[in-house]
Coordinates of C-alpha atoms in Angstrom, one line a residue:
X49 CA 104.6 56.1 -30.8
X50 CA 102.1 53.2 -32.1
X51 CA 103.6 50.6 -33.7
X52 CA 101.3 48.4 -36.2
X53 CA 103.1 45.7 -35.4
X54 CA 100.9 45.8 -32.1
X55 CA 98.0 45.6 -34.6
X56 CA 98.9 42.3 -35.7
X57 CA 96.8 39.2 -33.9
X58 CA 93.9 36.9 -34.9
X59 CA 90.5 36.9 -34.3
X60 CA 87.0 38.3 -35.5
X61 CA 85.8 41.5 -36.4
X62 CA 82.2 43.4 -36.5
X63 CA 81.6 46.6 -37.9
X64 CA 77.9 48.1 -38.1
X65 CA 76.3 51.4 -38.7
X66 CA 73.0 52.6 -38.2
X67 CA 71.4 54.7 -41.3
X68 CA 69.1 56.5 -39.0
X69 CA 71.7 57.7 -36.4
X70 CA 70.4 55.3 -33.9
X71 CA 72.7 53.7 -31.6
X72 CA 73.5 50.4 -32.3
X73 CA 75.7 49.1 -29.0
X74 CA 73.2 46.4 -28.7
X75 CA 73.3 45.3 -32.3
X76 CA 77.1 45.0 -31.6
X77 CA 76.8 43.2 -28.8
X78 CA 74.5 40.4 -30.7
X79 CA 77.0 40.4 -33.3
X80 CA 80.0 39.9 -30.9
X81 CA 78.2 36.9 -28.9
X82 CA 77.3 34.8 -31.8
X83 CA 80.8 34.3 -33.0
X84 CA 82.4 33.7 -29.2
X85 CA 83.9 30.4 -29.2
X86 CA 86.7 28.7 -26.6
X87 CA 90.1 30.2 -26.2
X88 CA 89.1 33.7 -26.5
X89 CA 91.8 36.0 -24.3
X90 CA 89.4 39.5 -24.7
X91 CA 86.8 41.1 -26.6
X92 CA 86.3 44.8 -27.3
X93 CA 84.2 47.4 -29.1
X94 CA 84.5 50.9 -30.0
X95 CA 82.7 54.0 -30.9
X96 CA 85.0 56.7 -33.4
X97 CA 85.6 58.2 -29.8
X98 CA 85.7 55.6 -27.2
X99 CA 86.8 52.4 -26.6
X100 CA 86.3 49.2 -24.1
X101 CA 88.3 45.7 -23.7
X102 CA 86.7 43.0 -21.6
X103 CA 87.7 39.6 -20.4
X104 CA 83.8 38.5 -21.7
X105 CA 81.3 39.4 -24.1
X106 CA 78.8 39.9 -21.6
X107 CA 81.2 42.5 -19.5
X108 CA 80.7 45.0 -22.3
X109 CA 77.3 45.0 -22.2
X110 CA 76.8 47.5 -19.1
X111 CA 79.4 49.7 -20.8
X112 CA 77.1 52.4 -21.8
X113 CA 78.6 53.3 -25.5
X114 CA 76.2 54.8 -26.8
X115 CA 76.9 55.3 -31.2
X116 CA 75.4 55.1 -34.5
X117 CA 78.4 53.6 -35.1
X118 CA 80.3 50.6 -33.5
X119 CA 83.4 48.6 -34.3
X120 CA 84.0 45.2 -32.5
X121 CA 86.9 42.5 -31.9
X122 CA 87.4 38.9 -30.5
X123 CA 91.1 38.9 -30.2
X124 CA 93.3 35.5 -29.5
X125 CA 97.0 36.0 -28.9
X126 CA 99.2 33.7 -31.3
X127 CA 102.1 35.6 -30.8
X128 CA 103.5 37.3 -27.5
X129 CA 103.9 40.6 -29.3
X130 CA 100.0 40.7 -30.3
X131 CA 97.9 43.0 -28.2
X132 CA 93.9 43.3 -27.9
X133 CA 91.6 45.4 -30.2
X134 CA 89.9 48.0 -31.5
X135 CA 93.2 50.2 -31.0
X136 CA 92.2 54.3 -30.2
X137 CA 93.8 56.5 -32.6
X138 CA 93.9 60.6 -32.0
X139 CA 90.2 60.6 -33.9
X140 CA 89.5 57.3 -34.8
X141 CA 88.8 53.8 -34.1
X142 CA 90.8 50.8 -36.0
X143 CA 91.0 47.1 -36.4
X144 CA 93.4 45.5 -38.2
X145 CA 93.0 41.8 -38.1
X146 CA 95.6 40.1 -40.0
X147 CA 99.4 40.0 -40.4
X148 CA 102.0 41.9 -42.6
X149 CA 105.3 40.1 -43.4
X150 CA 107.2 43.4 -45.2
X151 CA 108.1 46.1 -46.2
X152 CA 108.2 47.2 -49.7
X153 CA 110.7 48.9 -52.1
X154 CA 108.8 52.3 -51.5
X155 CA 110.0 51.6 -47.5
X156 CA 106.3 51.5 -46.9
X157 CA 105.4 49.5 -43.5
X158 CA 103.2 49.2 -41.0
X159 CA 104.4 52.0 -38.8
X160 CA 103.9 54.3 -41.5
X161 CA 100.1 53.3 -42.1
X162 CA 99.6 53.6 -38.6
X163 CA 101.1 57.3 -38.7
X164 CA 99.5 58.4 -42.0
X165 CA 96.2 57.1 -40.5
X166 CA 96.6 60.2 -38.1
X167 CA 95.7 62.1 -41.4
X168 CA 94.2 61.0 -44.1
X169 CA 92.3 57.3 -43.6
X170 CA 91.1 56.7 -46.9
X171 CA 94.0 57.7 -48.8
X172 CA 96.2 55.6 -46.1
X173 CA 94.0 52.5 -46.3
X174 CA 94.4 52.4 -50.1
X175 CA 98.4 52.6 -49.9
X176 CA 98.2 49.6 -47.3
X177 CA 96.2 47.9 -49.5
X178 CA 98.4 48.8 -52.7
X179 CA 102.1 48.5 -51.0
X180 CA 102.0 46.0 -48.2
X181 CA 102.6 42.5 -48.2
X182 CA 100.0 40.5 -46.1
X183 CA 96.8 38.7 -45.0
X184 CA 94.6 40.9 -43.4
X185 CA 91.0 42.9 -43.2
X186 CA 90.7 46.2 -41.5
X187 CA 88.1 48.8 -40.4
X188 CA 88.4 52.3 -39.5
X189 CA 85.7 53.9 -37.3
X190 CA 85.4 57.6 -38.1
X191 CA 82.5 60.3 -37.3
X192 CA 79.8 59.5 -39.7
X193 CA 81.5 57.0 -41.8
X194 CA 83.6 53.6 -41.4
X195 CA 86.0 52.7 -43.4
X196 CA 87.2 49.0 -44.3
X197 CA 88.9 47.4 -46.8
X198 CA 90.8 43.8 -47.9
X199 CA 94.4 42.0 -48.5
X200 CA 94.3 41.6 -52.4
X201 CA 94.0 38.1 -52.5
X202 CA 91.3 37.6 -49.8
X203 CA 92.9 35.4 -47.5
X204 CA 91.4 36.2 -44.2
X205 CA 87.6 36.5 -44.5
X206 CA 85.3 39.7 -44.6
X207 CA 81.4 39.5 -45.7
X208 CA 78.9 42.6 -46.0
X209 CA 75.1 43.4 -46.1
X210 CA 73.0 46.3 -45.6
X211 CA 69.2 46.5 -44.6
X212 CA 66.9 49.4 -44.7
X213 CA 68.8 50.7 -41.0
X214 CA 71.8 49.0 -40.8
X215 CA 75.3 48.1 -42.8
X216 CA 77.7 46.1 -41.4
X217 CA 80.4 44.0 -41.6
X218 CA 82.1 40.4 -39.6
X219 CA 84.8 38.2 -40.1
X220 CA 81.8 35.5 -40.6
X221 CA 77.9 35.4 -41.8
X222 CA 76.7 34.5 -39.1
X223 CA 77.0 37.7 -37.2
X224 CA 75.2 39.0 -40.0
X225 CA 72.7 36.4 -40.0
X226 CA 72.1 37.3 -36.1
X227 CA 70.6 40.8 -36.6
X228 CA 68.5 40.3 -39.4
X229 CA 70.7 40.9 -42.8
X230 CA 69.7 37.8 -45.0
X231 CA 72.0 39.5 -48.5
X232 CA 75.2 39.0 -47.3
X233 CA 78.0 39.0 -49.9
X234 CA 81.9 38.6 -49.5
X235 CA 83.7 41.6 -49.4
X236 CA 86.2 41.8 -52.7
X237 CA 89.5 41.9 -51.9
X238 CA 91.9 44.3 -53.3
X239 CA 89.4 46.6 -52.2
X240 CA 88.6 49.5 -50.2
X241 CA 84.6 50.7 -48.8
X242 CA 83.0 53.9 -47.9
X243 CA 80.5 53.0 -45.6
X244 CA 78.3 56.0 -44.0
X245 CA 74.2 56.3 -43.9
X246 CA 73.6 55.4 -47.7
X247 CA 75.4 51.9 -47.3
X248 CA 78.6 50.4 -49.2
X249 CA 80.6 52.5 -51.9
X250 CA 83.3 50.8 -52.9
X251 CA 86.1 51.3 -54.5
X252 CA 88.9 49.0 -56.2
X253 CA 92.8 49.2 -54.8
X254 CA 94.7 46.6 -56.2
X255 CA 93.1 43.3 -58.0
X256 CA 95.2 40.5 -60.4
X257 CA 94.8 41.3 -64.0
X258 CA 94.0 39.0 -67.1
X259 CA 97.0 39.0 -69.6
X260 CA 98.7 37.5 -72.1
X261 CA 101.5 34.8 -71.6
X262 CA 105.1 35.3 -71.4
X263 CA 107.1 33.3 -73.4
X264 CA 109.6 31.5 -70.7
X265 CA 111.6 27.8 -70.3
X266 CA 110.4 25.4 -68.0
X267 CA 113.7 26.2 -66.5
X268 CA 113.9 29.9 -65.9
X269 CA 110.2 29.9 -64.9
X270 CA 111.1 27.5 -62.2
X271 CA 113.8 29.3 -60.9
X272 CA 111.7 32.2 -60.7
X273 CA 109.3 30.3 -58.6
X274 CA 111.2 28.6 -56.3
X275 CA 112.7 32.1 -55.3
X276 CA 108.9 33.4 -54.9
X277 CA 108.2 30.6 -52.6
X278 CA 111.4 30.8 -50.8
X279 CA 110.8 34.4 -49.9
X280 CA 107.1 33.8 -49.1
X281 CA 107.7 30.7 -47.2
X282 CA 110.6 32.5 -44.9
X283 CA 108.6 35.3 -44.4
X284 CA 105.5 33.3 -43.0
X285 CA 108.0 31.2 -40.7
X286 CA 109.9 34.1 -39.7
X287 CA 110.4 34.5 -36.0
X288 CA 108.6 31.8 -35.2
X289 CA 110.0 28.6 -33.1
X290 CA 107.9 25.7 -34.1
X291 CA 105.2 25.2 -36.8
X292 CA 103.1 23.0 -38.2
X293 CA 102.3 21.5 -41.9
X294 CA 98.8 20.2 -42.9
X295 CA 100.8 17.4 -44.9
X296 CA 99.2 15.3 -47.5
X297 CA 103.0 13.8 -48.5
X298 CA 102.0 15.1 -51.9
X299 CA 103.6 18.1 -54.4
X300 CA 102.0 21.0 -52.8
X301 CA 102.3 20.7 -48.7
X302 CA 106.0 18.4 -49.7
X303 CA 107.7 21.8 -51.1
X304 CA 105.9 24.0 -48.4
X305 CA 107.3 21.7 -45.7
X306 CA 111.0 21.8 -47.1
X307 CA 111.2 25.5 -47.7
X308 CA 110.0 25.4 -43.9
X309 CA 112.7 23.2 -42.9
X310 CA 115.3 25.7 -44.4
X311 CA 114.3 28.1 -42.1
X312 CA 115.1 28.1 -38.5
X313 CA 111.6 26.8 -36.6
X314 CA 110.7 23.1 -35.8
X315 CA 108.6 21.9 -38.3
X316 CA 105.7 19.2 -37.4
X317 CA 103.8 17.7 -40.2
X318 CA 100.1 16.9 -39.5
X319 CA 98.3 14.3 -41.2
X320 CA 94.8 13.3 -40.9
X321 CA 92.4 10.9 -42.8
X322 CA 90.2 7.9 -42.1
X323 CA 91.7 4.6 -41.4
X324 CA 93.2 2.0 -43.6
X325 CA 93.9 4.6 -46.1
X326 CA 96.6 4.3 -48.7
X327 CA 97.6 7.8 -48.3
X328 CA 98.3 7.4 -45.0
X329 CA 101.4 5.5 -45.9
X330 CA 102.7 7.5 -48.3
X331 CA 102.7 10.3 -46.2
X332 CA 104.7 8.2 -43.4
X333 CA 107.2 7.6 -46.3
X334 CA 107.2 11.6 -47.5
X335 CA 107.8 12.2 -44.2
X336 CA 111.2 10.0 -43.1
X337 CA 112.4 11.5 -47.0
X338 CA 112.1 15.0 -45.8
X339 CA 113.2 14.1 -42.4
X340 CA 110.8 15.4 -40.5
X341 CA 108.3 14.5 -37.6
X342 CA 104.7 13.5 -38.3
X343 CA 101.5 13.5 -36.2
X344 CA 99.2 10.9 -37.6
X345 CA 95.2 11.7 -36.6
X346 CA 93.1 8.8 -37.9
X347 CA 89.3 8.5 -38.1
X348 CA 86.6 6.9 -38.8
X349 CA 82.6 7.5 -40.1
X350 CA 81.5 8.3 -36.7
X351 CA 84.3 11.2 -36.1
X352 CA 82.7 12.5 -39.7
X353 CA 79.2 12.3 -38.2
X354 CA 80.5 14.4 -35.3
X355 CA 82.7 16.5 -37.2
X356 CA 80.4 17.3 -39.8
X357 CA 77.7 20.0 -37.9
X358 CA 80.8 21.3 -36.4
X359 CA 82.0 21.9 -40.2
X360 CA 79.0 23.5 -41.7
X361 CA 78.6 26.1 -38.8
X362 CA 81.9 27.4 -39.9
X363 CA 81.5 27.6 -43.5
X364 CA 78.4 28.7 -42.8
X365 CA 77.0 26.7 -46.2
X366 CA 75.9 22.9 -47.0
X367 CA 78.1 22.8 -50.1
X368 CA 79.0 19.3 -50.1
X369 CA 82.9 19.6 -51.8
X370 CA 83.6 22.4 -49.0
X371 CA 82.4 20.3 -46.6
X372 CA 84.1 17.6 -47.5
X373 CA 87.5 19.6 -47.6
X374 CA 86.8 21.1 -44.8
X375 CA 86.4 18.1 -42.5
X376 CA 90.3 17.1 -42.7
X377 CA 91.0 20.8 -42.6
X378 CA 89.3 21.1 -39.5
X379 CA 90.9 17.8 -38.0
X380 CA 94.5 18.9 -38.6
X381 CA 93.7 22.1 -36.8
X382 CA 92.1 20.5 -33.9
X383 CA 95.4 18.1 -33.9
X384 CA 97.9 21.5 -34.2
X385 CA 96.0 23.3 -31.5
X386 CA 96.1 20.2 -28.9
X387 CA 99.7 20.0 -29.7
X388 CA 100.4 23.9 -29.1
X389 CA 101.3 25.1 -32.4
X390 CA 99.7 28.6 -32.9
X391 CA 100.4 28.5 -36.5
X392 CA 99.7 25.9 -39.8
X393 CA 101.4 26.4 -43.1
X394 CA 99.3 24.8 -46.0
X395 CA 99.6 24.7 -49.6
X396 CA 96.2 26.0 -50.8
X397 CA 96.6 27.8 -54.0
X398 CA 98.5 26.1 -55.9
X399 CA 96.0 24.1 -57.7
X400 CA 94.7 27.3 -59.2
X401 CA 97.8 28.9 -59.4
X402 CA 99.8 26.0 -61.8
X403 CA 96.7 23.8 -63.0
X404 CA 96.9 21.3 -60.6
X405 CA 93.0 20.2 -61.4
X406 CA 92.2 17.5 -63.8
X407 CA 89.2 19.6 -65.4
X408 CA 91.6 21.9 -66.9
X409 CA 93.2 19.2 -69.0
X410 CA 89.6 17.7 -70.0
X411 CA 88.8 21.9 -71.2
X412 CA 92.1 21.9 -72.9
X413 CA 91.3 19.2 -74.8
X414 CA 88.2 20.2 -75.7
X415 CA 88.5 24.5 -75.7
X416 CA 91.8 24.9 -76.3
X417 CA 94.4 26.9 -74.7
X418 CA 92.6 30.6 -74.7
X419 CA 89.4 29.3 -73.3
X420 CA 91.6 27.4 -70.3
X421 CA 94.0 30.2 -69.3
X422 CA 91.1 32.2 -69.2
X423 CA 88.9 29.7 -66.9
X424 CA 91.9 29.5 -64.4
X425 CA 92.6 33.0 -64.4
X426 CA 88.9 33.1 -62.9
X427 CA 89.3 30.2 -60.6
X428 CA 92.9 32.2 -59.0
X429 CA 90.8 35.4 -58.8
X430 CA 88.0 33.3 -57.0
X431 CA 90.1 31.6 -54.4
X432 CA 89.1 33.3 -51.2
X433 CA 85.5 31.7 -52.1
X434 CA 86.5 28.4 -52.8
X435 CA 89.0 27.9 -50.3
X436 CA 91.0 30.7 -48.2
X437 CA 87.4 31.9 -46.4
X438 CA 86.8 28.2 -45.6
X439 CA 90.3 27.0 -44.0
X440 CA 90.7 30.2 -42.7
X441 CA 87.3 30.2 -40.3
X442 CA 88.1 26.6 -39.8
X443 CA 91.6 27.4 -38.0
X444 CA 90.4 30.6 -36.4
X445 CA 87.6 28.4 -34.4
X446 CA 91.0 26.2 -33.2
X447 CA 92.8 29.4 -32.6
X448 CA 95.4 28.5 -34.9
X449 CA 96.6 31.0 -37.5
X450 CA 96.7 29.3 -41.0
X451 CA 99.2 30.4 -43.3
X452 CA 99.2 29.8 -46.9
X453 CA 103.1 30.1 -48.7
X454 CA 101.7 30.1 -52.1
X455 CA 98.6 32.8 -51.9
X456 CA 101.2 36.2 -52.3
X457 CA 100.1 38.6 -55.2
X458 CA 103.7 38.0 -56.9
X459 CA 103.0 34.1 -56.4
X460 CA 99.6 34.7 -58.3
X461 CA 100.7 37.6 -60.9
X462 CA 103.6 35.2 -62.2
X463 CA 101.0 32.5 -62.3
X464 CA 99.0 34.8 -64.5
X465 CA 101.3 35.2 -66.6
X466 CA 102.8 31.3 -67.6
X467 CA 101.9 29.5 -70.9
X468 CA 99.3 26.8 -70.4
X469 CA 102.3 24.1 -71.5
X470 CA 103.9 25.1 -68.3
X471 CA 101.4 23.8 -66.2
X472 CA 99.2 21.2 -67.9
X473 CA 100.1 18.7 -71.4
X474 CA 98.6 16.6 -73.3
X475 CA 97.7 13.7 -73.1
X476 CA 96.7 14.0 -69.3
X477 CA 99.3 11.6 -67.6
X478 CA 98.7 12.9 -63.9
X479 CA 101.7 15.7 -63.9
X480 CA 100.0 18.2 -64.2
X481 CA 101.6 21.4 -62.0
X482 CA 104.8 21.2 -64.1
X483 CA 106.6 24.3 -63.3
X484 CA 106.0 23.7 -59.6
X485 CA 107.4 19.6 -59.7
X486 CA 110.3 21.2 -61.7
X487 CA 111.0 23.3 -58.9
X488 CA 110.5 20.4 -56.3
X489 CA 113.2 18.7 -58.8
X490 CA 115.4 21.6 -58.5
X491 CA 115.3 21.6 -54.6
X492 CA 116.1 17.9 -54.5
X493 CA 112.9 16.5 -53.4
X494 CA 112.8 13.0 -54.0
X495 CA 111.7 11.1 -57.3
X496 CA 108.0 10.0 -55.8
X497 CA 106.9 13.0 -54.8
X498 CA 108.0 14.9 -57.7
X499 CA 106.0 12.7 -60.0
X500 CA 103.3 11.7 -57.0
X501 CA 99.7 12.6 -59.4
X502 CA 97.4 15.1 -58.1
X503 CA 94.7 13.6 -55.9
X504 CA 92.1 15.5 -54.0
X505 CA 92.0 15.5 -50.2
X506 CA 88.3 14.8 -49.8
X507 CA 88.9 11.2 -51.3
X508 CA 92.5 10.5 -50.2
X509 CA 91.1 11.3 -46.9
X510 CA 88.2 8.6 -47.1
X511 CA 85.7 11.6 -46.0
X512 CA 84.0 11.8 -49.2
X513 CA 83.1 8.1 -48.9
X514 CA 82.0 8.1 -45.4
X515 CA 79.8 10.9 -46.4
X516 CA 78.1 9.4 -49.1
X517 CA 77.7 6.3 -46.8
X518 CA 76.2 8.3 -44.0
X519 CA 73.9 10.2 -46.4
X520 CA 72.8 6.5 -48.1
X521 CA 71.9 5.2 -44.3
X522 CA 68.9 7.8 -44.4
X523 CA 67.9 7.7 -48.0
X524 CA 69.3 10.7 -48.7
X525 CA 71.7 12.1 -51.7
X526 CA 75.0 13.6 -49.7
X527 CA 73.9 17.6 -51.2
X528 CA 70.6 16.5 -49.5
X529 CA 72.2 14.9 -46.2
X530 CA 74.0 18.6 -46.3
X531 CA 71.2 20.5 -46.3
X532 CA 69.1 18.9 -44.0
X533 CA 72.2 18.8 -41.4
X534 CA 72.9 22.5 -42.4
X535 CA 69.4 23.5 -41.8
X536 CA 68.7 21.5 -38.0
X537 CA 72.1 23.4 -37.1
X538 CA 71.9 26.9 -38.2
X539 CA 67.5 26.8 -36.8
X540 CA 69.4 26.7 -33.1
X541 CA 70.7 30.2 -33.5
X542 CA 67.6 31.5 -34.5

C-alpha cells in the first residue's frame, strides 16, 4: 500500500505542458538543469505513464520519454523516511513537495489522499487542500491534463505562466525564465488548477476570510494563542532530534525557541549579523535566559558584497527590503547546513499576524481602526509574497527545510479575527504585538524580551547599512545598486 508519508521530502518541482501535443522532454530537461544546485541526492521526471529517477540531471536526458506532458523533481532527503520523486500511481504521475503534520477531526490523512487519488484527483486534491494541515505544493500528471494546487497559506513556493505552446509550472521563476515564459505569476494558495491545452483554470479551495472582530480579553485571547502555538510548534519539532532557530533574541524567534525547548529535540539557536552590532549582545543574553546554545556567524561589508548576487538569484528580484532580509536569512541557513541541522524553525508571520510593524500604528493614527484591520488583513493574506517564497528558496538552496510555527491557517484565522487594541495602542510606545508578549508573559519568558521593541532584521543586522554603503562607493542609490547587480547576474543564464 503507498503511504504519503513517503511523499513527504524537499526539493523543486517542474510541471509543463505542451498546447500542441508536442513532446516537451527537452523543455523539461532545461527546466530541471537550471534550478540544480549542490547537495542534490536524485532527480526525476515523469510522463502520466512513465517514470525515471537519476543520480544527475544530465542521466535523464537519454531516457527517451517522449510526452506532451512532463512532471519533474529535484529531491534532497531531510529526513530518513523521505523517498525520491515523481511517485507512479495506477494512472497517474504525482509530486507532492512539502510536509503534512496531521490529521484532522474528519480522520483525513495523507494515506487517504494517496488512496482517493486512485479515483478521483481533482476532487481528492481539493479535500487535501481543504482538511490537511501542512506546507506543501503538488502536481498531478494525468492524460491530457495536470493538475496542481497549494497549502492555503503559501508557504512553500509555486509560480505559473503560459505561452502560445506551453504552460508550466516550478518551485522557482527561473525555470520559467529558461524556456521562454517572461508573465510568470505566483500561484495562489488555497488553490487548486486545471491545466490541459487551453492553459490555467483555476479554482479556489480554501483562502482566509475578512471579518469582523471578536470581542475577547487580552487574557483569554492569549491563552488561546499560546495553545495554537504550542500545537503548531510541537508538531513542526515532532520526531525530530535536533533543530535549529534563526534567533534574533527578540519576541517572535524567543517564544518559537521555548515552545521548541518543551519538546524533546536539541535546540541550536543561530544568530547572524555584521560585527560590532548591539543586537549581537542581546541575543548572547536571550540566549543564557532561555538556556540554550547559540551559534554566532558575524560579518562584515565584504561577506554582503559576496552574499548579495548569491541573494538575488534566489529571490529571483532586485527589491531592495527582500534583499536585504534575505541576506541574514541566507547566512543562518548557510550556518545550519554546515552544522548538520536539516531543519530551521523561524518566526515569520507574526508581524502580520499581531501588528508587529510600526506603519500600522502611524495608519491607526491617522485612518482609524477599520481602515488598519483591513490593511493587515491584506498584508496576512499577502505573506507568501513578502516573505515565505523568499526564506523558503533561500533554505531550499542550503538544503535545509525552514519551518515557520506561526504560518498555520488556525494561527492566521484567530489573527483575523482579534480587535486592533489587542495588537497595537496608542500612543506608539514600541509594544506593539500585545497578545503575543502576553503570551511570552504567560510562559515565563523573561521581563526584557517580553517588553524588547520591534526592530527589523535588515538594520539590527547591519546589512541595510553596508548596502547603502556599497551602493554610495559607485554612485549609485541601493534600488539602483540592486538592479544593476540583479541584471549582470540573471544576463549569465541567458
Amino acid at each position: 500500500m503507498l503511504r504519503v508519508k513517503r511523499f513527504f521530502s524537499m526539493g523543486a518541482l517542474i510541471a509543463v505542458i505542451n498546447k500542441k501535443d508536442e513532446n516537451v522532454a527537452e523543455t523539461a530537461f532545461a527546466m530541471l538543469k537550471v534550478l540544480e544546485r549542490e547537495g542534490v541526492d536524485t532527480f526525476g521526471i515523469a510522463s502520466p505513464i512513465e517514470m525515471r529517477i537519476e543520480k544527475s540531471a544530465e542521466a535523464l536526458v537519454n531516457q527517451g520519454i517522449d510526452s506532451p506532458i512532463i512532471i519533474g523533481y529535484i529531491f534532497s532527503r531531510i529526513l530518513t523516511t523521505d523517498k525520491p520523486q515523481p511517485i507512479k500511481l495506477e494512472d497517474t504521475t504525482l509530486i507532492f513537495e512539502g510536509r503534512l503534520y496531521s490529521a484532522t477531526a474528519e480522520n483525513w490523512d495523507a494515506e487517504d489522499f494517496a488512496k482517493k487519488l486512485q479515483r478521483n484527483h481533482e476532487k481528492n486534491a481539493e479535500e487535501l487542500i481543504k482538511k490537511a494541515e501542512g506546507d506543501f505544493t503538488f502536481v498531478i500528471a494525468e492524460k491530457g491534463k495536470l493538475i496542481a494546487g497549494r497549502d492555503v497559506l503559501g508557504v512553500r513556493p509555486l509560480y505559473y505562466g503560459q505561452s502560445a505552446n506551453l504552460a508550466c509550472l516550478a518551485s522557482e521563476r527561473k525555470a520559467l525564465w529558461k524556456i521562454g515564459i517572461k508573465n510568470i505569476s505566483s500561484f495562489p494558495p488555497g488553490n487548486i488548477a486545471l491545466i490541459d491545452e487551453h492553459g490555467f483554470k483555476f479554482k479556489s479551495v480554501k483562502t482566509l476570510v475578512y471579518s469582523k472582530p471578536r470581542h475577547l480579553m487580552i487574557q483569554t485571547a492569549a491563552k488561546k494563542l499560546q495553545k495554537l502555538l504550542q500545537q503548531s510548534t510541537k508538531k513542526r519539532v515532532s520526531g525530530l532530534k535536533e533543530v535549529a532557530v534563526a534567533f534574533s533574541g527578540g519576541l517572535d524567534s524567543s517564544i518559537i525557541a521555548f515552545l521548541a525547548k518543551k519538546t524533546a529535540a536539541n535546540v541550536h539557536l543561530i544568530h547572524v549579523s555584521l560585527e560590532n552590532q548591539p543586537e549581537t549582545e542581546h541575543a548572547k543574553k536571550a540566549a543564557e535566559e532561555l538556556e540554550l546554545p547559540i551559534h554566532f556567524c558575524l560579518f562584515n561589508e565584504k561577506d554582503v558584497e559576496k552574499t548579495l548576487p548569491k541573494v538575488l538569484w534566489l529571490v529571483e528580484e532586485p527589491d531592495v527590503v527582500k534583499a536585504s532580509i534575505g541576506i541574514p536569512v541566507f547566512w543562518a541557513a548557510e550556518k545550519a547546513a554546515k552544522a548538520d541541522f536539516k531543519v530551521m524553525l523561524a518566526g515569520q508571520g507574526a508581524d502580520e499576524l499581531f501588528g508587529g510593524y510600526k506603519r500600522y500604528v502611524n495608519d491607526y493614527s491617522i485612518c482609524g481602526n477599520k481602515t488598519v484591520r483591513k490593511r493587515m488583513f491584506n498584508d496576512i493574506v499577502r505573506m507568501y509574497e513578502t516573505n515565505f517564497e523568499r526564506d523558503f528558496k533561500l533554505c531550499n538552496f542550503h538544503n535545509v527545510e525552514l519551518r515557520l510555527p506561526f504560518a498555520t491557517y488556525q494561527m492566521a484565522k484567530f489573527a483575523t479575527e482579534l480587535p486592533l487594541e489587542l495588537k497595537i495602542k496608542l500612543p506608539d510606545d514600541g509594544m506593539r504585538k500585545l497578545v503575543l508578549r502576553q503570551v511570552a508573559r504567560n510562559l515565563g519568558l523573561p521581563q526584557n524580551i517580553v517588553e524588547k521593541p520591534k526592530k527589523a532584521i535588515q538594520y539590527t543586522s547591519g546589512v541595510s547599512k553596508a548596502l547603502e554603503k556599497l551602493a554610495k562607493k559607485e554612485g549609485l542609490s541601493v534600488r539602483d545598486y540592486m538592479k544593476k547587480t540583479f541584471l549582470i547576474f540573471f544576463k549569465k543564464m541567458r
